[in-house]
């Protein structure tokens, strides 16, 4: 995208047909407003067709008076901020007399004719260029790309316009044909070579067309949907991301399906829907570890009390195999405690780990050890860890353990239970025991804030701990902040977190290839942001999306399974089935395990 687009790039076409002429466009801070005028009985009326003229729709009333007020209000400037405005007056009646009438009228508005940030451009029945010198210097003209102007005439031209239909019959959907693209690009480059701005009228007026016109580098995008285009352009900086660092992906080794599963790695991308995946794939220049995994299923995420789940109910479903209500963690809708898979597997001598690049007492990790009716009870969740058999806990949220409202610090009690505890990530590498808790808020920074490779490193640490101890294990690691990016409607945030999560997936896949008795499952608890992808470039690693909500959505989420037992994860099923499928893969006979 050659130039930065702001609302100053908007041309409010046929502005006067809007319920509130002038002001709607003005308050959207557009760069150009068009008014069609007819000279009748010495008065200038604003209308699209002569038959639509009404006595109160004069240029004076609809444009000149409110404009003069705004200029007076902003001490001579057209906008508060250093923005410019082009008032394009399209002469619908004979050029010379209509323009002469306009000049007479403008004599009453010195604030307008003297305003440096306002340009008055004449279009439509423009007098021939030789006659332009007859008019005051503040009158500019709308040129045509096919006309050869003198230098003096060029000086009076503020914009060059043409009919888009002359170049293409494209309806704004899909892409321009190559010949049309070539023609249009040529005329734009030609006008830019004259140092002039260009706009086309009769352009398709929809999102895909706006994106295409931006990529063509036009200077003004004409629209009848001013507020929609303004919000589209204002959101754009958050909707686009140009990635600069792509990561290589792991080359998967086909795992032996028949090996009895002994270890399970469950990676949860919080808020990771299919579009988040494809945005990551695009930004990583057409490659993702995740896309090299052949077995895919779809998980239905609705909770016990809501069409759209939250992370609490979503994670509880996967951790316990039971649906519960939103906000509830490790309990059912009535508050009855549900046994998480970590507790069940502990009874079968599995080592377990819970890792998150967010607050470790947040909903998703908490579902693997906590039991609260409301996810906001972070300190209660932290205290629940005292009775959990989980061996390794890594992430942020240390204050819920060490600097609690009740004045207590849980670390000494956890040390009593045999844990090595630390609030400093740097200590992770030096830990030699197989029971440790490292909680450091550095783990909960975003990738943009410099979290670094915490997720991959902590996953590999837990893997090497359990492997060195020859323990069969279950590890849940959460890519927590894809969700944060979705809630923030910020594409860069989503993509950076998605790519970090994918790097951890690559590490897990490499582990599975070296340890075929390991089953790797990658899924999400829900999609966040209602993300759609509007544009992208796989070569450049550029992606442009659109968020339809700041919250979760109901769409199914993907489940990727790799390694022995993976094939069981194909198909469409409830999120609770992920628990059942893991239990089945490990051949755990739950009836033997007491469930309180
Ligand atoms: Zn969320």
Coordinates of C-alpha atoms and ligand atoms in Angstrom, one line a residue:
X1 CA 0.0 0.0 0.0
X2 CA 2.0 3.0 -1.3
X3 CA 0.3 5.8 0.7
X4 CA -1.2 5.9 4.2
X5 CA -5.0 6.3 3.9
X6 CA -6.9 8.4 6.4
X7 CA -10.3 9.9 6.3
X8 CA -8.7 12.7 4.3
X9 CA -8.7 10.1 1.4
X10 CA -12.5 10.0 1.4
X11 CA -14.5 11.8 -1.3
X12 CA -18.1 12.2 -0.1
X13 CA -19.9 11.7 -3.4
X14 CA -23.4 13.2 -3.8
X15 CA -23.1 14.3 -0.2
X16 CA -26.4 16.3 -0.3
X17 CA -28.5 13.2 -0.7
X18 CA -27.5 12.1 2.9
X19 CA -30.0 12.8 5.7
X20 CA -27.5 15.4 7.0
X21 CA -25.7 17.0 4.1
X22 CA -22.3 18.4 4.8
X23 CA -22.2 17.7 8.5
X24 CA -22.1 13.8 8.3
X25 CA -19.1 14.0 5.9
X26 CA -17.6 16.9 7.9
X27 CA -17.7 15.1 11.2
X28 CA -16.1 12.0 9.5
X29 CA -13.3 14.4 8.7
X30 CA -13.3 13.5 5.0
X31 CA -10.9 15.1 2.5
X32 CA -13.4 16.0 -0.2
X33 CA -17.1 16.8 -0.4
X34 CA -19.1 17.0 -3.6
X35 CA -22.1 19.2 -4.2
X36 CA -23.9 19.3 -7.5
X37 CA -25.3 22.7 -8.2
X38 CA -27.9 24.2 -10.6
X39 CA -28.1 27.9 -11.4
X40 CA -31.8 28.9 -11.4
X41 CA -33.1 32.5 -11.2
X42 CA -29.8 33.7 -9.9
X43 CA -29.8 31.2 -7.0
X44 CA -27.5 28.1 -6.7
X45 CA -29.5 25.0 -5.8
X46 CA -28.0 21.7 -4.7
X47 CA -29.6 18.6 -6.3
X48 CA -28.7 15.6 -8.4
X49 CA -31.3 16.2 -11.0
X50 CA -33.0 19.5 -12.0
X51 CA -36.4 18.0 -11.1
X52 CA -35.2 17.4 -7.6
X53 CA -34.5 21.1 -6.9
X54 CA -36.2 22.3 -3.7
X55 CA -36.2 25.9 -2.6
X56 CA -34.4 25.3 0.7
X57 CA -31.6 23.2 -0.7
X58 CA -29.4 26.1 -1.7
X59 CA -25.6 25.9 -1.8
X60 CA -25.6 28.8 0.7
X61 CA -27.8 27.0 3.2
X62 CA -26.4 23.5 2.9
X63 CA -22.7 24.2 2.4
X64 CA -21.4 27.8 2.5
X65 CA -23.0 28.9 5.7
X66 CA -22.1 25.8 7.8
X67 CA -18.6 25.8 6.3
X68 CA -18.0 29.4 7.2
X69 CA -19.2 28.7 10.7
X70 CA -16.8 25.8 11.0
X71 CA -13.9 27.9 9.7
X72 CA -14.7 30.7 12.1
X73 CA -15.0 28.2 15.0
X74 CA -11.5 26.8 14.1
X75 CA -9.9 30.2 13.8
X76 CA -9.6 30.2 10.1
X77 CA -8.9 26.5 9.6
X78 CA -11.5 24.1 8.1
X79 CA -10.8 21.4 10.7
X80 CA -9.5 21.4 14.2
X81 CA -6.6 19.3 13.3
X82 CA -4.2 20.0 10.4
X83 CA -6.5 18.5 7.9
X84 CA -7.6 19.9 4.5
X85 CA -10.9 19.8 2.8
X86 CA -11.7 20.0 -0.9
X87 CA -15.2 21.3 -1.7
X88 CA -15.9 19.9 -5.2
X89 CA -18.7 21.9 -6.8
X90 CA -20.1 20.1 -9.8
X91 CA -21.7 22.6 -12.1
X92 CA -24.8 21.1 -13.6
X93 CA -25.9 24.2 -15.6
X94 CA -23.8 26.2 -18.1
X95 CA -20.3 26.7 -16.8
X96 CA -19.5 30.4 -17.1
X97 CA -22.7 31.9 -15.7
X98 CA -23.0 29.3 -13.0
X99 CA -19.4 29.9 -11.9
X100 CA -19.8 33.7 -12.1
X101 CA -22.8 33.3 -9.8
X102 CA -20.7 31.2 -7.4
X103 CA -18.0 33.8 -7.3
X104 CA -20.5 36.5 -6.6
X105 CA -21.9 34.4 -3.8
X106 CA -18.5 33.6 -2.3
X107 CA -17.8 37.3 -2.0
X108 CA -20.0 37.1 1.1
X109 CA -17.7 34.5 2.6
X110 CA -14.2 35.8 2.9
X111 CA -13.5 33.2 5.6
X112 CA -14.1 30.5 2.9
X113 CA -12.2 32.1 0.1
X114 CA -9.3 33.0 2.5
X115 CA -9.1 29.6 4.2
X116 CA -5.7 28.0 3.5
X117 CA -6.9 24.5 4.4
X118 CA -9.9 24.6 2.1
X119 CA -9.8 24.1 -1.7
X120 CA -12.8 25.0 -3.9
X121 CA -12.7 22.8 -7.0
X122 CA -15.0 23.3 -9.9
X123 CA -16.1 20.1 -11.8
X124 CA -18.9 19.2 -14.2
X125 CA -19.5 22.0 -16.8
X126 CA -16.1 23.4 -16.3
X127 CA -15.3 26.4 -18.5
X128 CA -12.5 25.7 -21.1
X129 CA -9.0 26.0 -19.5
X130 CA -8.3 29.2 -21.5
X131 CA -11.1 30.9 -19.5
X132 CA -9.8 29.9 -16.1
X133 CA -7.7 33.0 -15.7
X134 CA -11.0 34.9 -15.7
X135 CA -11.7 33.6 -12.2
X136 CA -10.1 34.3 -8.8
X137 CA -7.1 32.3 -7.8
X138 CA -9.0 30.5 -5.0
X139 CA -11.1 28.8 -7.7
X140 CA -9.5 25.5 -8.7
X141 CA -10.6 23.1 -11.4
X142 CA -11.1 19.4 -11.7
X143 CA -8.9 18.2 -14.6
X144 CA -9.1 15.3 -16.9
X145 CA -6.3 12.8 -17.6
X146 CA -6.8 13.0 -21.3
X147 CA -6.4 16.8 -21.6
X148 CA -2.9 18.4 -22.0
X149 CA -2.8 21.5 -19.8
X150 CA -0.4 24.4 -19.8
X151 CA 1.8 24.9 -16.7
X152 CA -0.4 27.8 -15.7
X153 CA -3.6 25.8 -16.1
X154 CA -2.0 22.9 -14.2
X155 CA -1.4 25.3 -11.4
X156 CA -5.2 25.8 -11.1
X157 CA -5.9 22.1 -11.1
X158 CA -6.4 20.7 -7.6
X159 CA -7.5 17.2 -8.7
X160 CA -7.7 15.1 -11.8
X161 CA -10.8 12.9 -12.2
X162 CA -12.2 10.4 -14.6
X163 CA -15.0 7.9 -15.1
X164 CA -13.9 4.5 -13.8
X165 CA -16.3 2.9 -16.2
X166 CA -14.1 4.1 -19.0
X167 CA -11.4 1.6 -17.9
X168 CA -13.3 -1.3 -16.5
X169 CA -16.8 -2.9 -15.9
X170 CA -15.5 -4.4 -12.7
X171 CA -18.3 -4.6 -10.1
X172 CA -15.9 -4.4 -7.1
X173 CA -16.0 -8.1 -6.3
X174 CA -12.9 -10.2 -6.8
X175 CA -10.0 -8.8 -8.7
X176 CA -9.6 -6.5 -11.7
X177 CA -8.6 -8.2 -15.0
X178 CA -4.9 -7.7 -15.8
X179 CA -5.7 -5.5 -18.9
X180 CA -8.0 -3.3 -16.8
X181 CA -5.4 -3.1 -14.0
X182 CA -2.8 -2.1 -16.5
X183 CA -4.9 0.7 -18.0
X184 CA -5.9 2.1 -14.6
X185 CA -2.4 1.9 -13.2
X186 CA -1.1 3.8 -16.2
X187 CA -3.5 6.7 -15.8
X188 CA -2.9 6.9 -12.1
X189 CA 0.9 6.9 -12.6
X190 CA 0.5 9.5 -15.3
X191 CA -1.5 11.9 -13.1
X192 CA 0.9 11.4 -10.2
X193 CA 3.8 12.2 -12.6
X194 CA 2.1 15.6 -13.0
X195 CA 2.2 16.0 -9.2
X196 CA -1.6 15.8 -9.0
X197 CA -4.1 13.8 -7.1
X198 CA -6.5 11.5 -8.9
X199 CA -9.9 10.2 -8.2
X200 CA -12.4 8.1 -10.2
X201 CA -16.2 8.6 -10.1
X202 CA -18.6 5.6 -10.5
X203 CA -16.2 3.3 -8.7
X204 CA -17.8 0.3 -6.9
X205 CA -18.6 1.3 -3.3
X206 CA -17.9 -1.8 -1.1
X207 CA -15.1 -3.0 1.1
X208 CA -13.2 -5.0 -1.5
X209 CA -13.3 -2.1 -3.9
X210 CA -12.0 0.3 -1.2
X211 CA -9.1 -2.1 -0.6
X212 CA -8.4 -2.4 -4.3
X213 CA -8.5 1.4 -4.8
X214 CA -6.0 1.8 -2.0
X215 CA -3.7 -0.8 -3.6
X216 CA -4.1 1.2 -6.9
X217 CA -2.9 4.2 -4.9
X218 CA -5.8 6.5 -5.9
X219 CA -5.8 9.7 -3.8
X220 CA -9.5 9.9 -3.2
X221 CA -12.0 7.0 -2.7
X222 CA -15.4 8.2 -3.7
X223 CA -18.3 6.8 -1.6
X224 CA -22.0 7.2 -0.7
X225 CA -21.2 5.4 2.6
X226 CA -19.1 8.0 4.3
X227 CA -19.3 6.8 7.9
X228 CA -18.8 3.1 6.9
X229 CA -15.7 4.0 4.8
X230 CA -14.4 6.3 7.6
X231 CA -14.7 3.6 10.2
X232 CA -13.1 1.1 7.8
X233 CA -10.1 3.4 7.3
X234 CA -9.8 4.4 10.9
X235 CA -9.8 0.7 12.0
X236 CA -7.3 -0.3 9.2
X237 CA -4.1 0.3 11.3
X238 CA -5.4 -2.3 13.7
X239 CA -6.8 -4.6 11.0
X240 CA -3.6 -5.0 9.0
X241 CA -0.3 -6.5 9.8
X242 CA 2.9 -6.7 7.7
X243 CA 5.0 -9.5 9.2
X244 CA 8.8 -9.1 8.9
X245 CA 10.1 -12.2 10.5
X246 CA 8.8 -15.6 9.4
X247 CA 9.7 -18.9 11.0
X248 CA 10.6 -22.1 9.4
X249 CA 8.3 -25.0 9.9
X250 CA 9.0 -28.5 11.2
X251 CA 9.1 -31.3 8.6
X252 CA 6.8 -33.9 10.2
X253 CA 7.8 -37.6 10.3
X254 CA 4.8 -39.9 9.8
X255 CA 4.1 -41.4 13.3
X256 CA 3.4 -45.0 13.8
X257 CA -0.3 -45.1 14.6
X258 CA -0.2 -48.3 16.4
X259 CA 2.1 -47.3 19.3
X260 CA 0.3 -47.3 22.6
X261 CA 0.0 -43.7 23.8
X262 CA 1.8 -42.9 27.0
X263 CA 2.2 -39.1 26.9
X264 CA -0.3 -36.4 25.9
X265 CA 0.5 -32.8 25.0
X266 CA -2.6 -30.6 24.8
X267 CA -1.9 -27.2 23.3
X268 CA -4.8 -24.7 23.6
X269 CA -4.7 -21.6 21.5
X270 CA -7.2 -19.3 23.4
X271 CA -9.4 -17.6 20.8
X272 CA -7.8 -19.4 17.9
X273 CA -10.2 -19.9 15.1
X274 CA -9.6 -20.9 11.5
X275 CA -9.1 -17.3 10.4
X276 CA -6.5 -16.7 13.1
X277 CA -4.7 -19.7 11.7
X278 CA -4.8 -18.5 8.2
X279 CA -3.8 -15.0 9.2
X280 CA -0.7 -16.6 10.8
X281 CA -0.1 -18.8 7.8
X282 CA -0.3 -15.7 5.5
X283 CA 2.0 -13.6 7.8
X284 CA 4.5 -16.5 8.0
X285 CA 4.6 -16.4 4.2
X286 CA 2.6 -19.4 3.4
X287 CA 3.8 -21.9 6.0
X288 CA 2.7 -23.1 9.5
X289 CA 3.7 -26.1 11.6
X290 CA 0.0 -26.6 12.2
X291 CA -0.8 -27.0 8.6
X292 CA 1.6 -29.9 8.2
X293 CA -0.6 -32.0 10.5
X294 CA -2.9 -34.3 8.5
X295 CA -5.5 -35.1 11.1
X296 CA -8.1 -32.4 11.8
X297 CA -11.5 -32.3 13.6
X298 CA -13.9 -29.6 14.6
X299 CA -14.9 -28.9 18.2
X300 CA -18.3 -27.5 19.1
X301 CA -17.8 -25.1 21.9
X302 CA -21.2 -24.1 23.2
X303 CA -21.3 -24.1 27.0
X304 CA -24.0 -25.4 29.3
X305 CA -25.7 -22.0 29.5
X306 CA -24.6 -20.1 26.5
X307 CA -24.5 -20.4 22.7
X308 CA -21.1 -18.7 22.9
X309 CA -18.7 -20.0 25.5
X310 CA -16.1 -18.3 27.6
X311 CA -12.7 -19.7 28.4
X312 CA -13.8 -21.0 31.8
X313 CA -16.5 -23.2 30.5
X314 CA -14.5 -24.1 27.4
X315 CA -11.5 -25.2 29.3
X316 CA -13.5 -27.0 31.9
X317 CA -15.2 -29.0 29.1
X318 CA -11.8 -30.1 27.8
X319 CA -10.3 -30.7 31.3
X320 CA -13.2 -32.6 32.8
X321 CA -15.3 -33.8 29.9
X322 CA -18.3 -31.9 31.3
X323 CA -20.2 -28.9 30.0
X324 CA -20.6 -26.2 32.5
X325 CA -21.9 -22.6 32.6
X326 CA -19.8 -19.6 31.5
X327 CA -17.5 -18.2 34.2
X328 CA -17.4 -21.6 36.1
X329 CA -14.1 -23.3 36.4
X330 CA -13.8 -27.0 37.4
X331 CA -17.3 -27.1 38.8
X332 CA -20.7 -27.9 37.1
X333 CA -23.5 -25.4 36.8
X334 CA -24.6 -26.2 40.3
X335 CA -21.1 -25.7 41.7
X336 CA -20.4 -29.4 42.2
X337 CA -16.7 -30.1 41.8
X338 CA -15.6 -31.8 38.6
X339 CA -12.5 -33.9 38.5
X340 CA -9.9 -32.6 36.0
X341 CA -7.9 -34.9 33.9
X342 CA -4.7 -33.9 35.8
X343 CA -6.2 -35.4 39.0
X344 CA -7.4 -38.6 37.2
X345 CA -4.0 -39.2 35.5
X346 CA -2.1 -38.5 38.7
X347 CA -3.8 -41.6 40.2
X348 CA -2.3 -43.5 37.3
X349 CA 1.2 -42.2 38.1
X350 CA 1.2 -39.6 35.3
X351 CA 3.2 -36.5 35.7
X352 CA 1.3 -33.4 34.7
X353 CA 2.2 -29.8 33.8
X354 CA 0.1 -26.7 33.3
X355 CA 1.7 -23.8 31.3
X356 CA 0.3 -20.5 30.1
X357 CA 1.7 -17.3 28.6
X358 CA -0.9 -15.4 30.5
X359 CA -2.0 -15.3 34.2
X360 CA -1.8 -18.9 35.5
X361 CA -5.0 -18.3 37.5
X362 CA -6.9 -17.3 34.4
X363 CA -9.7 -19.5 33.2
X364 CA -8.0 -21.9 30.8
X365 CA -5.0 -23.1 32.9
X366 CA -7.2 -22.8 36.1
X367 CA -9.6 -25.4 34.7
X368 CA -6.8 -28.0 35.1
X369 CA -6.5 -27.5 38.9
X370 CA -9.1 -25.0 40.3
X371 CA -12.7 -25.2 41.3
X372 CA -14.6 -21.9 41.5
X373 CA -18.1 -20.9 40.4
X374 CA -16.7 -17.6 39.1
X375 CA -13.4 -17.1 37.2
X376 CA -12.8 -13.8 38.9
X377 CA -11.8 -15.6 42.2
X378 CA -8.1 -15.7 41.2
X379 CA -6.8 -16.0 44.8
X380 CA -9.2 -18.9 45.5
X381 CA -8.0 -20.5 42.3
X382 CA -4.3 -20.1 43.4
X383 CA -5.2 -21.6 46.8
X384 CA -6.8 -24.6 45.0
X385 CA -3.3 -25.4 43.6
X386 CA -2.3 -26.4 47.2
X387 CA -4.6 -29.5 46.8
X388 CA -3.8 -30.2 43.1
X389 CA -1.4 -33.0 42.1
X390 CA -0.1 -31.0 39.1
X391 CA 3.8 -31.2 39.1
X392 CA 4.8 -28.2 37.0
X393 CA 3.2 -24.8 36.9
X394 CA 4.6 -22.1 34.6
X395 CA 3.2 -18.7 33.7
X396 CA 2.3 -15.3 35.0
X397 CA 0.0 -14.2 37.8
X398 CA 2.5 -14.7 40.6
X399 CA 0.9 -12.0 42.9
X400 CA -2.2 -14.3 43.3
X401 CA 0.2 -16.7 45.1
X402 CA 2.7 -14.4 46.8
X403 CA 1.0 -11.0 47.4
X404 CA -2.5 -11.9 48.4
X405 CA -5.3 -9.8 49.8
X406 CA -5.5 -12.1 52.8
X407 CA -1.8 -11.2 53.4
X408 CA -0.7 -14.9 53.0
X409 CA 2.0 -16.2 50.6
X410 CA 1.4 -19.7 49.2
X411 CA 5.0 -20.3 48.2
X412 CA 6.3 -21.6 51.6
X413 CA 3.4 -24.1 51.8
X414 CA 4.1 -25.2 48.2
X415 CA 7.8 -25.7 49.1
X416 CA 6.6 -27.8 52.0
X417 CA 4.8 -29.9 49.4
X418 CA 8.2 -30.5 47.7
X419 CA 7.9 -27.9 44.9
X420 CA 10.9 -25.8 43.8
X421 CA 9.3 -22.3 43.6
X422 CA 10.5 -19.2 41.9
X423 CA 9.1 -15.8 40.7
X424 CA 11.9 -15.5 38.2
X425 CA 11.8 -17.0 34.7
X426 CA 15.6 -16.9 34.5
X427 CA 15.7 -19.7 37.1
X428 CA 13.9 -22.1 34.8
X429 CA 16.9 -23.6 33.1
X430 CA 18.7 -24.3 36.4
X431 CA 15.9 -26.2 38.0
X432 CA 16.7 -29.9 38.4
X433 CA 13.7 -31.2 40.3
X434 CA 10.6 -32.6 38.7
X435 CA 8.1 -30.6 40.8
X436 CA 8.4 -26.8 40.3
X437 CA 6.5 -23.7 40.1
X438 CA 7.9 -20.6 38.2
X439 CA 5.5 -17.7 38.1
X440 CA 6.8 -14.5 36.6
X441 CA 4.7 -11.7 35.1
X442 CA 7.3 -11.5 32.3
X443 CA 5.6 -14.7 31.1
X444 CA 2.4 -12.8 30.7
X445 CA 3.8 -10.0 28.5
X446 CA 2.6 -10.0 24.9
X447 CA 5.0 -10.9 22.2
X448 CA 5.1 -7.3 21.1
X449 CA 6.1 -6.4 24.7
X450 CA 9.0 -8.8 24.5
X451 CA 7.8 -12.1 26.1
X452 CA 10.3 -13.9 23.8
X453 CA 10.2 -17.7 23.5
X454 CA 8.7 -18.4 27.0
X455 CA 6.0 -20.7 25.6
X456 CA 8.4 -22.9 23.6
X457 CA 11.1 -22.8 26.2
X458 CA 8.8 -23.7 29.1
X459 CA 7.1 -26.5 27.1
X460 CA 10.5 -27.9 26.2
X461 CA 11.6 -27.6 29.9
X462 CA 8.6 -29.6 31.1
X463 CA 9.2 -32.2 28.3
X464 CA 12.8 -32.7 29.2
X465 CA 12.0 -32.9 32.9
X466 CA 9.4 -35.7 32.3
X467 CA 11.6 -37.4 29.7
X468 CA 14.6 -37.4 31.9
X469 CA 12.5 -38.9 34.7
X470 CA 11.1 -41.5 32.3
X471 CA 7.6 -40.4 33.5
X472 CA 4.5 -40.8 31.4
X473 CA 2.9 -37.4 31.3
X474 CA 0.2 -35.0 30.4
X475 CA 1.1 -31.4 29.6
X476 CA -1.4 -28.5 28.9
X477 CA 0.2 -25.4 27.5
X478 CA -1.9 -22.4 26.5
X479 CA -1.2 -19.8 23.9
X480 CA -3.3 -17.4 25.9
X481 CA -2.9 -14.1 24.1
X482 CA -4.4 -14.9 20.7
X483 CA -7.6 -14.2 22.6
X484 CA -6.3 -10.9 24.0
X485 CA -5.5 -9.7 20.4
X486 CA -9.1 -10.8 19.3
X487 CA -10.7 -8.9 22.2
X488 CA -8.5 -5.9 21.3
X489 CA -9.5 -6.2 17.6
X490 CA -5.8 -5.9 16.8
X491 CA -4.4 -8.0 13.9
X492 CA -0.7 -7.5 14.8
X493 CA -1.4 -8.8 18.3
X494 CA -3.4 -11.8 17.0
X495 CA -0.8 -12.7 14.4
X496 CA 2.3 -12.3 16.6
X497 CA 0.7 -14.5 19.3
X498 CA -0.5 -17.0 16.7
X499 CA 3.1 -17.3 15.3
X500 CA 4.6 -17.8 18.7
X501 CA 2.0 -20.5 19.4
X502 CA 2.9 -22.2 16.1
X503 CA 6.6 -22.2 17.0
X504 CA 5.7 -24.1 20.2
X505 CA 3.6 -26.5 18.1
X506 CA 6.7 -27.1 16.0
X507 CA 8.7 -28.0 19.1
X508 CA 5.9 -30.3 20.3
X509 CA 5.8 -32.0 16.8
X510 CA 9.6 -32.6 16.9
X511 CA 9.2 -34.2 20.4
X512 CA 6.4 -36.5 19.1
X513 CA 8.6 -37.5 16.1
X514 CA 11.4 -38.5 18.6
X515 CA 8.9 -40.1 21.1
X516 CA 6.2 -41.9 19.0
X517 CA 4.3 -42.9 22.2
X518 CA 3.2 -39.3 22.5
X519 CA -0.1 -37.8 21.2
X520 CA -0.2 -34.1 20.4
X521 CA -3.5 -32.3 20.3
X522 CA -3.8 -28.7 19.3
X523 CA -7.1 -26.9 19.6
X524 CA -8.9 -23.8 20.9
X525 CA -11.6 -23.1 23.5
X526 CA -13.4 -20.7 21.1
X527 CA -12.8 -18.1 18.4
X528 CA -12.3 -14.5 19.5
X529 CA -13.1 -11.3 17.5
X530 CA -15.3 -12.7 14.7
X531 CA -12.3 -12.3 12.5
X532 CA -12.6 -12.4 8.7
X533 CA -9.8 -12.0 6.2
X534 CA -10.3 -9.3 3.6
X535 CA -6.9 -9.3 1.9
X536 CA -3.4 -10.7 2.2
X537 CA -0.1 -11.4 0.4
X538 CA 1.5 -14.8 1.1
X539 CA 4.8 -13.7 -0.4
X540 CA 5.0 -10.5 1.5
X541 CA 3.5 -11.9 4.7
X542 CA 0.9 -9.2 4.7
X543 CA -2.6 -9.7 6.1
X544 CA -5.7 -7.5 6.3
X545 CA -8.6 -8.6 8.4
X546 CA -11.9 -7.4 9.9
X547 CA -13.2 -8.0 13.4
X548 CA -17.0 -8.2 13.8
X549 CA -17.0 -8.2 17.6
X550 CA -14.8 -7.6 20.6
X551 CA -15.9 -10.9 22.2
X552 CA -15.9 -14.6 21.5
X553 CA -18.0 -16.2 18.7
X554 CA -19.9 -19.5 18.4
X555 CA -18.1 -20.9 15.4
X556 CA -16.5 -24.4 15.8
X557 CA -12.8 -24.4 16.3
X558 CA -10.3 -26.8 14.8
X559 CA -8.7 -29.7 16.5
X560 CA -5.4 -31.0 15.1
X561 CA -4.0 -34.3 16.3
X562 CA -0.5 -35.6 15.7
X563 CA 1.2 -38.9 16.6
X564 CA -0.2 -42.2 17.9
X565 CA -4.0 -42.2 18.3
X566 CA -4.4 -39.0 16.2
X567 CA -7.0 -40.5 13.9
X568 CA -9.5 -40.6 16.7
X569 CA -9.7 -36.8 16.6
X570 CA -11.1 -36.5 13.0
X571 CA -14.7 -35.5 12.7
X572 CA -17.0 -33.0 14.4
X573 CA -17.8 -33.4 18.1
X574 CA -18.4 -31.5 21.3
X575 CA -15.4 -30.0 23.1
X576 CA -16.1 -32.4 26.0
X577 CA -15.2 -35.3 23.6
X578 CA -11.6 -34.1 23.6
X579 CA -11.3 -35.2 27.3
X580 CA -13.0 -38.6 26.4
X581 CA -10.7 -39.1 23.4
X582 CA -7.6 -38.5 25.5
X583 CA -8.8 -40.8 28.3
X584 CA -9.5 -43.4 25.6
X585 CA -6.1 -43.0 23.9
X586 CA -4.4 -43.6 27.3
X587 CA -6.7 -46.5 27.9
X588 CA -7.6 -45.1 31.3
X589 CA -10.5 -47.0 32.8
X590 CA -12.3 -44.2 34.7
X591 CA -14.7 -46.5 36.4
X592 CA -11.8 -47.6 38.6
X593 CA -11.0 -43.9 39.5
X594 CA -13.2 -42.5 42.3
X595 CA -15.0 -39.3 41.2
X596 CA -16.2 -37.1 44.1
Ligands
LIG1 ZN1 -11.5 -14.5 25.6

